[in-house]
Amino acid sequence: MFSIRPSKVTRSLRTTLLWWLLPSAIVFMGVAWLIHGFLLEQMSRDFVHERLHQEAEFLERQVRQTYPDFDAALLADSYFHEVFHHTFALRIGDRVAFSHPSRQDKFQPWLQNPQTNFLTIEGDETGASFLAFRKAFEMAGEPIVIIVAEDYSLLADSQQELHLWTAVVSAALLLFLVLLILLAVHIALRPVKQLQRELGDLRAGARDRLSLYVPNEFEGLIFELNRLLDTLDTRLERSRQGMANLSHSIKTPIAALTQILADRDTPVEGPLREQMVSRLVDLDSQLEAEMHRSSFAGPQAGKTAAPETQVREIVWMLGRLYENKQFHMETDLEQPRWPVEEHDFSELIGNLVDNAGKWAKSEVLVRLTQSQNELVLEVEDDGPGVEPSARAGLGSRGLRLDEQTEGHGLGLAIVRDIVERYNGHLVFSDGRLGGLLVRINLTKT
Amino acid sequence: MRLLLVEDDEMLALSLTRFLRSAGFAVDHVSSAQNARAMGLQEDYRAAVLDIGLPDGSGLEVLETWRQARSEVPVLLLTARGGWQDKVNGLKAGADDYLAKPFHAEELVARINALIRRSEGRVHKVLQASGFELDEERKRVRTPEGAWHGLTGTEFRLLRCLMARPGRIFSKEELLEQLYNLDADPSHNVIEAYIRRLRRLIGRDSITTLRGQGYVFDTSQ
C-alpha cells in the first residue's frame, strides 16, 4: 500500500498530501475497526458465558434438592426460557429431559460425556448455533449432566449490525478528513495566489516590489524575492551603465579611425600610422576591462564554486606555463562548494596566482582554508615584494607598478572588483617567502 | 620548421602567415576544424597555432582529436575569450600555451619558439602502474576510470616517486627528499597532508599506509 507513492512528476500539493495521508488513515481506521469487532465478540461471549454458568449452577441446586426425584418441569418452567431463548438439557443416570423436545437430537450426544466445560454447538438447518455450558457432577454414584445453551445467532446478528455501523461512521470520518485536507491546502495556498497576482502586476509594471501583508510563514519568502528583485535591478543598472560607458568611450576613436581611413587624400604612414595602432590598442583594452566588469555575476546569483578543484586547476595550469617556477597548494577545506559564482571565483584565483607567478623568482604558494563561514585564500611569492607605501595603490585602476610586467594593474583591479562585490576583505602584507602576500576573506552571506 | 596555422579570419591569417614566414617558419594555413583535424594528423609539424572559435566546430575538439591520436605536437591556442576558465579548459584539452586576441605578432613568435625549445629533446614519458597513468610532460595523472587530474609540482614528484616502484615501501624520510619544500624544516605532517590530498584525488586505496614503515603504491605487486 505504501509502495504506491506519487512519482516526482505529481506536482499538486493536494494530491501529494492525500497520497500520504489517506493510506495511513485508511489503515489506521481499518485496524481500529477490526479491533472493535474483536472486542465486541469477546465481550458478548464473556457475558453469555457468565450467564450460562449462573443458570447451570441454579439448575444444579434444583437437581440436588429434588434428587433422586426428577422434575422435568423445572426445565420447562424456568423464566430464562422466555427471556433468553435458552435451551436446557438434563441427564440423571439414564433419564434425560429437554426444555425443547425438538432439539433433543441436537443435544442428546453432548449429554453422554460427563465433563464440565463450555461448548459451541454449530447451527443446524434452522441456522441457530448455540453457545452452551455443560456441568457434570455425581450424586450417589450416578452421573448427572446439565447443559444450558443460548441461541447465539441472534446476538451475532445484532453485533454485526453494530459493527457495520461503526464502519459507516469511520468512512464518514475519513471523508471528512479528506475535505479537511482540501480545505487546509486551499487556505494555505491563498497567499500563493496573491503572490502570483502580485508577480503578474510586477511584470506588467503596476508595482515594483511585493507587498509584505502575508502570513508569517511567507514573510521570509517574500523578503527573499524582494531581495532578488533588488539584485536584478542592481545588475540591470550596472550593465546599462557599463554599456553606456563602453559605447561612449569607443565611439570617438572609431569615428576618428574611420575618418582617416575613408579619406583617400591622407596617406597612412609614419607617426599617424603609429597613432592609429595605439588608438586601436586602447580600444581593445577598454573593451576588455568592460567585458570583465560586466561578466561578473556577483553575489546572490544562486551559484556555487568548487574552490579546491578550481584552485587546483589554476595552480596546475600556471605550473605548466611558468615551467621553471614551483607552484604549491595547501588546503584543508571541508566543504566542497562555496557560494561564489564559478566564473567569478576562477577570475579571482587566476589573476592572483598569475600575478604571483609573474613576480616570483622560483616559488608560489597558494593556501586555501576556512573557518566557520569564512573562506580564506592566501597567495604569496618569493619575488621582490611591494613597498608598504605602494600597497594601497595595488589594483587601483590604471596604476602600473612596472611598465614591463604587463597586466599587473588590470589583474589586481579585477581582483579588487570581485572582492568588493562579495563584501570580502583584501589585505596585502609581507609573506614568509619574502615577496608579497595577498590574503582574501570571503564571508558567506 | 613546419607550422600549422588554424585561423578562420582571412585578414588575420594573411598577416600572420606573412609574419611567421619571415620569422623562418614554413606555414600551412587551414581555416576549418575539419581540415585542421586531417592536416594535424597527416603531416608532421613542429608546432601548431590553433584558433578556438572555428566556423564548423571548436578548436578544443580538434585538439582533443589530435591528442587522442597520440599526436604530441606543441599547440598554442588563440582565443578572443580571455577568461581563466577558458584558459584552464584549453590546457586541460592538451594545449601547451595560450594567447588572447588581440596580440602582437612578435609575442606569438616568441611563444612558439619557446614551445619548440621546450619540446626539443622531450621524450614523452608516461608512467603506468596498476591502471594509473602518469603523464610526466603535462604533470597529470589518469585514474583507471579514465579521468585526468592535474597535479601541482610537489604532488607530482611525490606520486612519481611512489608510482615508479609500485609495491616498494617508501619511508617518510625518503619521501621528504622529494620535496624541496617552502619550509626550511619540512615536517612529517607535510608528507601526511600531501598523501591525504593525493588519495582524495585518485582514490583512497591507491596508496596504502604501513604503520611505522611508510607508504606503498599498489600493494598487490
Short mmCIF file of N, CA and C in Angstrom, two decimals, chain A residues 1-5 19 23-24 26-27:
data_model
loop_
_atom_site.label_atom_id
_atom_site.label_comp_id
_atom_site.label_asym_id
_atom_site.label_seq_id
_atom_site.Cartn_x
_atom_site.Cartn_y
_atom_site.Cartn_z
N MET A 1 0.83 -1.20 0.00
CA MET A 1 0.00 0.00 0.00
C MET A 1 0.86 1.25 0.00
N PHE A 2 1.94 1.22 0.85
CA PHE A 2 2.78 2.42 0.93
C PHE A 2 3.75 2.53 -0.22
N SER A 3 3.89 1.43 -0.95
CA SER A 3 4.86 1.47 -2.04
C SER A 3 4.33 2.30 -3.21
N ILE A 4 3.02 2.46 -3.23
CA ILE A 4 2.45 3.26 -4.31
C ILE A 4 2.53 4.71 -3.91
N ARG A 5 3.61 5.33 -4.29
CA ARG A 5 3.79 6.72 -3.93
C ARG A 5 3.65 7.57 -5.17
N TRP A 19 -2.19 11.49 -1.02
CA TRP A 19 -1.43 10.24 -1.21
C TRP A 19 -0.75 9.80 0.06
N PRO A 23 -3.70 6.72 2.74
CA PRO A 23 -3.40 5.31 3.04
C PRO A 23 -3.23 5.08 4.53
N SER A 24 -2.49 6.00 5.21
CA SER A 24 -2.28 5.77 6.63
C SER A 24 -3.59 5.88 7.40
N ILE A 26 -6.57 5.22 6.23
CA ILE A 26 -7.38 4.03 5.93
C ILE A 26 -6.88 2.84 6.74
N VAL A 27 -5.56 2.65 6.76
CA VAL A 27 -5.00 1.53 7.52
C VAL A 27 -5.37 1.67 9.00
#
